[in-house]
Coordinates of C-alpha atoms in Angstrom, one line a residue:
Chain A
X1 CA 65.6 51.9 143.6
X2 CA 66.3 54.7 146.0
X3 CA 64.7 58.2 145.5
X4 CA 68.1 59.7 144.5
X5 CA 68.5 57.1 141.8
X6 CA 65.0 57.8 140.6
X7 CA 65.7 61.6 140.5
X8 CA 68.6 61.0 138.2
X9 CA 66.5 59.0 135.8
X10 CA 63.4 61.1 135.7
X11 CA 64.3 63.0 132.6
X12 CA 65.2 59.9 130.8
X13 CA 61.9 58.4 131.9
X14 CA 60.0 61.4 130.5
X15 CA 61.9 61.2 127.2
X16 CA 61.4 57.5 127.0
X17 CA 65.1 56.8 126.9
X18 CA 65.1 53.9 129.4
X19 CA 64.8 50.2 128.7
X20 CA 61.6 48.3 129.7
X21 CA 63.1 47.0 133.0
X22 CA 64.2 50.5 134.2
X23 CA 60.9 51.9 133.0
X24 CA 58.9 49.4 135.1
X25 CA 61.2 50.0 138.1
X26 CA 60.5 53.7 138.0
X27 CA 56.8 53.3 137.5
X28 CA 56.7 51.0 140.5
X29 CA 58.6 53.6 142.6
X30 CA 56.5 56.5 141.5
X31 CA 53.3 54.8 142.4
X32 CA 54.6 54.2 145.9
X33 CA 56.6 57.5 146.5
X34 CA 54.5 60.7 146.7
X35 CA 57.5 63.1 146.6
X36 CA 59.1 61.5 143.6
X37 CA 55.8 61.3 141.8
X38 CA 55.2 65.1 142.4
X39 CA 58.7 65.8 141.0
X40 CA 57.9 63.7 138.0
X41 CA 54.6 65.4 137.4
X42 CA 56.2 68.9 137.6
X43 CA 59.0 68.0 135.2
X44 CA 56.7 66.4 132.8
X45 CA 54.5 69.4 132.8
X46 CA 57.4 71.7 132.1
X47 CA 58.5 69.5 129.2
X48 CA 55.0 69.3 127.8
X49 CA 54.4 73.1 128.0
X50 CA 57.7 73.9 126.4
X51 CA 57.5 71.3 123.7
X52 CA 53.9 72.3 122.9
X53 CA 54.8 75.9 122.0
X54 CA 54.1 76.6 118.3
X55 CA 57.1 77.6 116.2
X56 CA 57.6 81.2 115.4
X57 CA 57.2 81.8 111.7
X58 CA 60.3 83.2 109.9
X59 CA 59.7 86.9 109.0
X60 CA 58.9 87.4 105.3
X61 CA 61.6 90.0 105.1
X62 CA 64.3 87.4 105.8
X63 CA 64.1 85.7 102.4
X64 CA 65.0 88.9 100.6
X65 CA 67.6 89.8 103.1
X66 CA 69.3 86.4 102.7
X67 CA 69.2 86.6 98.9
X68 CA 70.9 90.0 99.0
X69 CA 73.5 88.8 101.5
X70 CA 74.2 85.7 99.4
X71 CA 74.7 87.7 96.2
X72 CA 77.0 90.1 98.0
X73 CA 79.0 87.2 99.4
X74 CA 79.2 85.6 95.9
X75 CA 80.4 88.9 94.5
X76 CA 82.9 89.3 97.3
X77 CA 84.4 85.9 96.8
X78 CA 84.3 85.7 93.0
X79 CA 83.9 89.2 91.9
X80 CA 86.4 91.9 91.1
X81 CA 86.7 93.3 94.5
X82 CA 86.8 90.0 96.3
X83 CA 90.1 88.4 95.7
X84 CA 91.9 91.8 96.0
X85 CA 90.4 92.4 99.4
X86 CA 91.1 88.9 100.6
X87 CA 94.7 89.1 99.3
X88 CA 95.3 92.4 101.0
X89 CA 93.9 91.1 104.3
X90 CA 95.7 87.8 104.2
X91 CA 98.8 86.7 106.1
X92 CA 100.3 85.7 102.7
X93 CA 100.0 89.3 101.5
X94 CA 101.7 90.6 104.6
X95 CA 104.5 88.1 104.1
X96 CA 104.9 89.0 100.5
X97 CA 104.9 92.7 101.3
X98 CA 107.6 92.3 103.9
X99 CA 109.7 90.1 101.5
X100 CA 109.3 92.8 98.8
X101 CA 110.3 95.5 101.3
X102 CA 113.4 93.5 102.2
X103 CA 114.2 93.1 98.6
X104 CA 113.8 96.9 98.0
X105 CA 116.1 97.7 100.9
X106 CA 118.6 95.2 99.4
X107 CA 118.5 96.9 96.0
X108 CA 118.9 100.3 97.6
X109 CA 121.8 99.1 99.7
X110 CA 123.5 97.7 96.6
X111 CA 122.9 101.0 94.9
X112 CA 124.6 102.9 97.7
X113 CA 127.4 100.4 97.8
X114 CA 127.9 100.8 94.1
X115 CA 128.2 104.5 94.5
X116 CA 130.8 104.1 97.2
X117 CA 133.0 101.6 95.6
X118 CA 132.4 102.3 92.0
X119 CA 130.7 100.1 89.5
X120 CA 130.5 97.1 91.8
X121 CA 128.1 95.3 89.5
X122 CA 130.5 95.6 86.6
X123 CA 133.2 94.2 88.8
X124 CA 131.1 91.3 89.8
X125 CA 130.6 90.1 86.3
X126 CA 132.8 90.7 83.3
X127 CA 130.1 89.5 81.1
X128 CA 128.5 92.6 79.7
X129 CA 131.4 94.3 78.2
X130 CA 133.1 92.7 75.3
X131 CA 136.6 93.8 76.0
X132 CA 136.5 93.1 79.7
X133 CA 134.8 89.8 79.3
X134 CA 138.0 87.9 78.8
X135 CA 139.9 89.3 81.7
X136 CA 139.1 87.1 84.6
X137 CA 138.3 83.9 82.7
X138 CA 141.6 84.5 81.0
X139 CA 143.2 84.5 84.4
X140 CA 141.6 81.2 85.1
X141 CA 142.7 79.7 81.8
X142 CA 146.1 81.2 82.2
X143 CA 146.4 79.7 85.6
X144 CA 145.3 76.4 84.4
X145 CA 147.6 76.2 81.4
X146 CA 150.5 78.0 83.1
X147 CA 150.6 80.8 80.6
X148 CA 150.3 83.5 83.2
X149 CA 154.0 83.0 84.0
X150 CA 155.1 84.8 81.0
X151 CA 152.8 87.7 81.8
X152 CA 153.9 87.7 85.4
X153 CA 157.5 87.6 84.4
X154 CA 157.3 90.8 82.4
X155 CA 158.9 93.7 84.2
X156 CA 157.6 96.1 81.6
X157 CA 154.1 95.2 82.4
X158 CA 154.4 97.0 85.7
X159 CA 154.6 100.3 84.0
X160 CA 152.2 99.6 81.3
X161 CA 149.0 100.0 83.1
X162 CA 149.5 103.4 84.6
X163 CA 150.5 104.7 81.3
X164 CA 147.6 103.1 79.7
X165 CA 145.3 104.6 82.2
X166 CA 146.8 108.0 81.8
X167 CA 146.2 107.7 78.1
X168 CA 142.6 107.3 78.6
X169 CA 140.8 110.6 78.6
X170 CA 138.9 111.3 81.8
X171 CA 135.9 112.6 79.9
X172 CA 135.5 109.4 77.9
X173 CA 135.6 107.4 81.1
X174 CA 133.1 109.6 82.7
X175 CA 130.8 109.1 79.8
X176 CA 131.5 105.4 79.8
X177 CA 132.3 105.2 76.2
X178 CA 132.1 101.5 75.7
X179 CA 133.8 101.3 72.4
X180 CA 136.9 103.2 73.4
X181 CA 137.1 101.2 76.6
X182 CA 136.9 97.9 74.6
X183 CA 139.5 99.2 72.3
X184 CA 141.7 100.2 75.2
X185 CA 141.4 96.8 76.7
X186 CA 142.2 95.1 73.5
X187 CA 145.3 97.2 73.1
X188 CA 146.2 96.5 76.7
X189 CA 145.9 92.8 76.2
X190 CA 147.9 92.9 73.1
X191 CA 150.6 94.7 75.0
X192 CA 150.6 92.1 77.7
X193 CA 150.7 89.4 75.2
X194 CA 153.7 90.9 73.4
X195 CA 155.4 91.6 76.7
X196 CA 154.8 88.0 77.7
X197 CA 156.1 86.7 74.5
X198 CA 159.3 88.8 74.8
X199 CA 160.0 88.0 78.4
X200 CA 162.2 85.1 79.5
X201 CA 161.0 82.1 81.4
X202 CA 163.4 82.6 84.3
X203 CA 160.8 83.5 86.9
X204 CA 158.3 81.0 85.9
X205 CA 158.2 78.7 88.9
X206 CA 157.9 81.2 91.8
X207 CA 155.8 83.6 90.0
X208 CA 153.4 80.9 88.9
X209 CA 152.9 80.0 92.5
X210 CA 152.2 83.5 93.6
X211 CA 150.1 84.4 90.6
X212 CA 148.0 81.4 91.3
X213 CA 147.5 82.5 94.8
X214 CA 146.3 85.8 93.7
X215 CA 144.1 84.9 90.8
X216 CA 142.3 81.8 92.3
X217 CA 139.9 83.5 94.6
X218 CA 138.9 86.0 91.9
X219 CA 138.2 83.2 89.5
X220 CA 136.4 81.4 92.1
X221 CA 134.3 84.5 92.9
X222 CA 133.1 84.9 89.4
X223 CA 132.8 81.5 88.2
X224 CA 131.5 80.1 91.4
X225 CA 134.1 77.4 91.4
X226 CA 136.8 76.3 93.9
X227 CA 134.3 76.6 96.7
X228 CA 136.3 75.0 99.4
X229 CA 139.4 77.0 98.6
X230 CA 137.7 80.3 98.3
X231 CA 137.8 81.6 101.9
X232 CA 141.3 80.3 102.7
X233 CA 142.8 81.6 99.5
X234 CA 141.2 85.0 100.1
X235 CA 143.0 85.2 103.4
X236 CA 146.2 84.3 101.7
X237 CA 145.5 86.9 99.1
X238 CA 144.9 89.5 101.6
X239 CA 148.2 88.9 103.2
X240 CA 150.0 88.9 100.0
X241 CA 148.3 92.1 99.0
X242 CA 149.1 93.7 102.3
X243 CA 152.7 93.0 101.8
X244 CA 152.6 94.2 98.3
X245 CA 150.8 97.4 99.4
X246 CA 153.6 98.3 101.7
X247 CA 156.3 97.6 99.2
X248 CA 157.5 100.2 96.7
X249 CA 156.0 99.9 93.3
X250 CA 158.1 97.9 90.8
X251 CA 161.6 96.5 91.4
X252 CA 160.7 93.2 93.1
X253 CA 159.0 90.1 91.9
X254 CA 156.2 90.6 94.4
X255 CA 155.6 94.1 93.3
X256 CA 155.6 92.9 89.8
X257 CA 153.0 90.5 90.6
X258 CA 150.9 93.1 92.2
X259 CA 151.0 95.2 89.1
X260 CA 150.1 92.2 87.0
X261 CA 147.3 91.6 89.4
X262 CA 146.3 95.2 89.1
X263 CA 146.3 94.8 85.3
X264 CA 144.2 91.8 85.5
X265 CA 141.8 93.5 87.7
X266 CA 141.6 96.5 85.5
X267 CA 140.6 94.0 82.7
X268 CA 137.7 93.1 84.8
X269 CA 136.7 96.5 85.7
X270 CA 135.3 99.5 84.0
X271 CA 137.4 102.4 82.8
X272 CA 135.7 104.5 85.5
X273 CA 137.3 102.2 88.1
X274 CA 140.6 102.6 86.5
X275 CA 140.3 106.4 86.6
X276 CA 139.5 106.2 90.3
X277 CA 142.3 103.8 90.9
X278 CA 144.6 106.0 88.9
X279 CA 143.7 109.1 90.8
X280 CA 144.3 107.3 94.1
X281 CA 147.6 106.1 92.8
X282 CA 148.6 109.5 91.7
X283 CA 147.8 110.9 95.1
X284 CA 149.6 108.3 97.0
X285 CA 152.3 107.5 94.6
X286 CA 151.7 103.8 95.2
X287 CA 150.0 102.0 92.5
X288 CA 149.5 98.9 94.7
X289 CA 146.7 100.6 96.7
X290 CA 144.5 100.3 93.6
X291 CA 145.0 96.7 93.5
X292 CA 144.0 96.4 97.1
X293 CA 140.8 98.2 96.6
X294 CA 139.8 96.3 93.6
X295 CA 140.8 92.9 94.9
X296 CA 139.0 93.7 98.2
X297 CA 135.8 93.9 96.3
X298 CA 136.5 90.8 94.4
X299 CA 137.4 88.9 97.5
X300 CA 134.2 90.0 99.2
X301 CA 132.2 88.7 96.2
X302 CA 134.0 85.4 96.3
X303 CA 133.3 84.8 100.0
X304 CA 129.7 85.9 99.8
X305 CA 129.2 83.6 96.8
X306 CA 130.9 80.8 98.5
X307 CA 129.0 81.0 101.7
X308 CA 125.7 81.7 99.9
X309 CA 126.3 78.4 98.1
X310 CA 126.7 76.6 101.3
X311 CA 123.6 78.3 102.8
X312 CA 121.5 77.4 99.7
X313 CA 122.6 73.8 100.1
X314 CA 121.7 73.8 103.8
X315 CA 118.4 75.5 103.4
X316 CA 117.2 73.5 100.4
X317 CA 113.5 73.0 100.7
X318 CA 113.1 76.0 103.1
X319 CA 111.2 79.1 102.1
X320 CA 113.6 81.9 103.2
X321 CA 115.0 85.3 102.4
X322 CA 118.6 86.5 102.9
X323 CA 118.1 89.8 104.7
X324 CA 121.7 91.0 104.9
X325 CA 125.3 89.9 104.9
X326 CA 128.4 91.5 106.4
X327 CA 132.0 90.9 107.3
X328 CA 133.3 91.1 110.8
X329 CA 137.0 91.9 111.6
X330 CA 137.2 88.5 113.3
X331 CA 137.1 87.0 109.9
X332 CA 133.5 85.9 110.1
X333 CA 130.9 86.4 107.5
X334 CA 127.5 87.1 109.0
X335 CA 124.2 86.5 107.2
X336 CA 120.8 87.4 108.5
X337 CA 118.2 85.1 107.1
X338 CA 114.4 85.1 107.5
X339 CA 112.8 81.7 107.5
X340 CA 109.2 81.9 106.3
X341 CA 108.5 78.2 106.1
X342 CA 110.4 75.1 106.9
X343 CA 110.9 71.9 105.0
X344 CA 108.0 70.4 106.9
X345 CA 105.7 73.1 105.6
X346 CA 105.3 74.8 109.0
X347 CA 105.4 78.6 109.1
X348 CA 108.2 79.8 111.3
X349 CA 108.7 83.5 110.4
X350 CA 111.9 83.4 112.4
X351 CA 115.1 85.3 111.8
X352 CA 118.2 83.2 112.0
X353 CA 121.9 84.0 111.7
X354 CA 124.5 82.2 109.7
X355 CA 128.1 82.6 110.4
X356 CA 130.6 81.6 107.8
X357 CA 134.2 81.0 108.8
X358 CA 137.0 78.9 107.5
X359 CA 134.9 77.5 104.7
X360 CA 132.2 76.3 107.0
X361 CA 128.8 77.7 108.1
X362 CA 127.2 77.7 111.5
X363 CA 123.5 78.3 112.0
X364 CA 122.3 80.2 115.0
X365 CA 118.6 80.4 115.8
X366 CA 116.8 81.2 118.9
X367 CA 113.9 78.8 118.4
X368 CA 114.0 75.3 117.2
X369 CA 113.4 74.9 113.5
X370 CA 112.7 71.4 112.2
X371 CA 115.5 69.9 110.0
X372 CA 117.7 72.9 110.5
Chain B
X1 CA 66.5 57.4 100.8
X2 CA 65.5 59.5 97.8
X3 CA 65.5 62.7 99.9
X4 CA 69.0 61.8 101.2
X5 CA 70.1 61.4 97.6
X6 CA 68.5 64.6 96.6
X7 CA 70.2 66.4 99.6
X8 CA 73.6 65.0 98.5
X9 CA 73.0 66.2 94.9
X10 CA 72.0 69.6 96.2
X11 CA 75.1 69.7 98.4
X12 CA 77.3 68.8 95.5
X13 CA 75.8 71.5 93.3
X14 CA 75.9 74.1 96.1
X15 CA 79.6 73.3 96.6
X16 CA 80.1 74.2 93.0
X17 CA 78.6 77.6 93.8
X18 CA 75.0 77.0 92.7
X19 CA 73.0 79.5 94.7
X20 CA 69.6 78.0 94.0
X21 CA 70.7 74.6 95.3
X22 CA 72.0 76.2 98.4
X23 CA 68.8 78.0 99.0
X24 CA 66.9 74.7 98.5
X25 CA 69.2 73.1 101.0
X26 CA 68.8 75.6 103.7
X27 CA 65.0 76.0 103.2
X28 CA 64.6 72.6 104.8
X29 CA 66.1 73.7 108.1
X30 CA 65.4 77.5 107.9
X31 CA 62.3 77.5 110.2
X32 CA 63.9 75.3 112.9
X33 CA 67.1 77.3 112.7
X34 CA 65.2 80.6 113.0
X35 CA 63.2 79.3 116.0
X36 CA 66.5 78.2 117.6
X37 CA 67.9 81.7 117.1
X38 CA 64.8 83.4 118.4
X39 CA 64.8 81.2 121.6
X40 CA 68.4 81.9 122.2
X41 CA 68.4 85.7 121.4
X42 CA 64.7 86.5 122.3
X43 CA 64.6 89.2 119.7
X44 CA 63.4 89.0 116.1
X45 CA 66.0 91.4 114.7
X46 CA 68.9 89.6 116.4
X47 CA 67.5 86.3 115.4
X48 CA 67.4 87.3 111.7
X49 CA 70.9 88.7 112.0
X50 CA 72.2 85.4 113.5
X51 CA 70.4 83.4 110.9
X52 CA 71.8 85.4 108.0
X53 CA 75.3 85.3 109.5
X54 CA 75.0 81.6 110.0
X55 CA 73.8 80.9 106.4
X56 CA 76.6 83.1 105.0
X57 CA 79.1 81.1 107.0
X58 CA 77.6 77.9 105.7
X59 CA 77.7 79.1 102.1
X60 CA 81.3 80.2 102.6
X61 CA 82.5 77.0 104.2
X62 CA 80.3 74.5 102.5
X63 CA 83.4 72.8 101.0
X64 CA 84.5 71.9 104.5
X65 CA 81.3 70.0 105.2
X66 CA 81.9 66.3 105.5
X67 CA 79.1 64.5 103.7
X68 CA 79.1 61.6 106.1
X69 CA 77.4 63.8 108.7
X70 CA 74.0 65.2 108.6
X71 CA 73.7 68.6 106.9
X72 CA 70.8 69.9 109.1
X73 CA 72.7 69.1 112.3
X74 CA 75.7 70.9 110.9
X75 CA 73.5 73.9 110.1
X76 CA 72.0 74.0 113.6
X77 CA 75.5 73.7 115.2
X78 CA 76.6 76.8 113.3
X79 CA 73.4 78.6 114.3
X80 CA 74.0 77.7 117.9
X81 CA 77.6 78.9 117.8
X82 CA 76.6 82.1 116.1
X83 CA 73.9 82.8 118.7
X84 CA 76.4 82.1 121.5
X85 CA 78.8 84.5 120.0
X86 CA 76.2 87.2 119.7
X87 CA 75.1 86.6 123.3
X88 CA 78.7 86.9 124.5
X89 CA 79.0 90.2 122.6
X90 CA 75.7 91.4 124.0
X91 CA 76.5 90.4 127.5
X92 CA 79.3 92.9 127.5
X93 CA 76.9 95.6 126.4
X94 CA 74.3 94.6 129.0
X95 CA 71.6 94.9 126.5
X96 CA 68.0 95.0 127.7
X97 CA 66.6 93.8 124.4
X98 CA 64.8 90.6 125.1
X99 CA 61.6 88.7 124.5
X100 CA 60.2 91.2 127.0
X101 CA 59.7 94.4 125.1
X102 CA 59.6 97.5 127.2
X103 CA 56.6 99.7 126.4
X104 CA 55.6 102.6 128.7
X105 CA 57.7 101.1 131.4
X106 CA 55.6 97.9 131.4
X107 CA 57.1 94.6 130.2
X108 CA 55.0 92.7 127.8
X109 CA 55.7 89.2 126.6
X110 CA 56.4 88.6 122.9
X111 CA 53.5 86.7 121.5
X112 CA 54.1 82.9 121.4
X113 CA 51.5 81.4 119.1
X114 CA 49.6 78.4 120.4
X115 CA 46.5 77.3 118.5
X116 CA 45.7 74.0 120.3
X117 CA 42.8 73.4 122.7
X118 CA 39.9 75.5 124.0
X119 CA 40.5 79.3 124.4
X120 CA 40.7 79.2 128.2
X121 CA 43.0 76.2 128.1
X122 CA 45.1 77.9 125.5
X123 CA 45.3 81.0 127.6
X124 CA 46.3 79.0 130.6
X125 CA 48.9 77.1 128.7
X126 CA 50.3 80.3 127.2
X127 CA 50.5 81.9 130.6
X128 CA 52.3 79.0 132.0
X129 CA 54.7 78.7 129.0
X130 CA 55.6 82.3 129.2
X131 CA 56.2 82.0 132.9
X132 CA 58.5 79.1 132.3
X133 CA 60.3 81.0 129.6
X134 CA 60.8 84.0 131.9
X135 CA 62.2 81.6 134.6
X136 CA 64.6 80.2 132.1
X137 CA 66.5 83.4 132.1
X138 CA 67.6 82.5 135.7
X139 CA 69.3 79.4 134.4
X140 CA 72.9 79.4 133.4
X141 CA 73.5 79.7 129.6
X142 CA 74.4 76.0 129.4
X143 CA 71.2 74.9 131.2
X144 CA 69.1 77.3 129.1
X145 CA 70.7 76.0 126.0
X146 CA 70.0 72.4 126.6
X147 CA 66.3 73.1 127.6
X148 CA 65.9 75.1 124.3
X149 CA 67.4 72.2 122.3
X150 CA 65.6 69.4 124.0
X151 CA 62.2 70.7 125.3
X152 CA 61.5 73.6 122.9
X153 CA 63.1 72.4 119.7
X154 CA 62.6 68.7 120.3
X155 CA 66.1 67.6 119.2
X156 CA 67.0 64.0 120.1
X157 CA 69.8 63.3 122.6
X158 CA 72.0 62.1 119.7
X159 CA 71.3 65.3 117.7
X160 CA 72.1 67.5 120.7
X161 CA 75.3 65.6 121.2
X162 CA 76.2 66.3 117.6
X163 CA 75.1 70.0 117.7
X164 CA 77.0 70.7 121.0
X165 CA 79.9 68.3 120.2
X166 CA 79.7 66.5 123.4
X167 CA 78.9 62.9 124.5
X168 CA 75.3 61.6 124.8
X169 CA 76.1 60.9 128.5
X170 CA 76.9 64.6 129.0
X171 CA 73.6 65.5 127.3
X172 CA 71.6 63.1 129.5
X173 CA 73.0 64.5 132.7
X174 CA 72.8 68.1 131.5
X175 CA 69.1 67.7 130.5
X176 CA 68.2 66.2 133.9
X177 CA 70.1 68.8 136.0
X178 CA 68.7 71.7 133.9
X179 CA 65.1 70.5 134.2
X180 CA 65.4 70.0 138.0
X181 CA 67.0 73.4 138.3
X182 CA 64.1 75.0 136.3
X183 CA 61.6 73.3 138.5
X184 CA 63.4 74.6 141.6
X185 CA 63.2 78.2 140.1
X186 CA 59.5 77.8 139.3
X187 CA 58.7 76.6 142.7
X188 CA 60.6 79.5 144.3
X189 CA 58.6 81.9 142.0
X190 CA 55.3 80.3 143.0
X191 CA 56.0 80.7 146.7

């Protein structure tokens, strides 16, 4: 063996980590080579001196210190203050807090929206108020069974609603007197029924078609049905309403339909809405504008529900939060969604956008999210 | 075999939160762990801090300990990592606290007990050991660390490989290079 090779093995020789053959080779070399032998002697002395040092005793104070520290640690992890502290310091808490903040903003936004457009919540569901409850479902049933034709064919019905609205005292509406409202709705429905019964069946066919076009999205919006048809029928509806809005009240079948629509919507809304609609109509002299306002809200609800349904299907298994939704003049519905966790369990914390158009949704995200 | 069984039982109990079992477990490696810390940090107070921090970490993460590996080696690894963290923090502060305590502008070496041999021999050995220890400060942290583990603490190559999470081959070459470097420093000092 060369000196260089011996140098490499000296520590292993000292630590007795070599096999017998290598050991003998080194011993042979060391007895012959003065320089290598000196190096070995030095290294061995260092090793012996360092390994011969007595251990330093652990200070007595340490035992007590450790006991106290362990007790504190135990208290921290299982005691009263522990979990709270860890929860507040954790990522999960921060995520929950941000989700709660988003939810709070959502609730506030809805509150503001409600103030601007009237009792939006009441328009969304006809469930809470007995008299109103039947309005939209009735539309659906009427549509299904073809009984809306009679109502639609009634010319008298066009004038009924404004009169009815005028009969309702403003004070009562402001106080939201439920009983009188219910009574009013019942009366109103009775009137429609009687009008429908009295009217002829001449206009059945065309009116049915148009009435169906008007009522379908609203039914879809509240019952969550007719998913595929919802966006397209809303567009149709919008056009139809637009035309009706420009036409003078009464006189034509289309105008008649609008009034019926208006009536139907007023069934699904609160008396307060009707007062608002009435005051608007009084100002403009065009009762159809009320119908536009109301149906706009209904349409929006339908589209949001529809696209939310698609989004829910698409994001099944994801941990996400819908941050906001909005409608663009281009006919697109935009949804901002925050993805906390993917299907694969990975944390993303990414904001994505979903665009809903023509009954389909498109997902836009800057970073790749598995299975999205 | 029975001590292994006993250790496993203690680990199981400690994992359930039994403080006494935990104390019994760490008692077996406390002295070596403390010596490891004091050689790394060269200061009694820092060594106690490191040891306490290490034991709390162990107590906190005991559930993550895989019972197919050795408990004491796991403990020493945590102690070594904690000491390295403290050294990193201290290096930014350029602390002068060391085994050499400053007293009236004169450095005195912290007592290293050695009770073997005749008084003169003991004194000579102590002098030499202290001289080597002071020269070790001129090694890199990696070289110093391996000398502490192998020569001072007497860990085997396998144990060092487990503590430092590196191969035995790496341990072998590092030990040899570090010893040769230390010899070189000592020779420079003696000149």
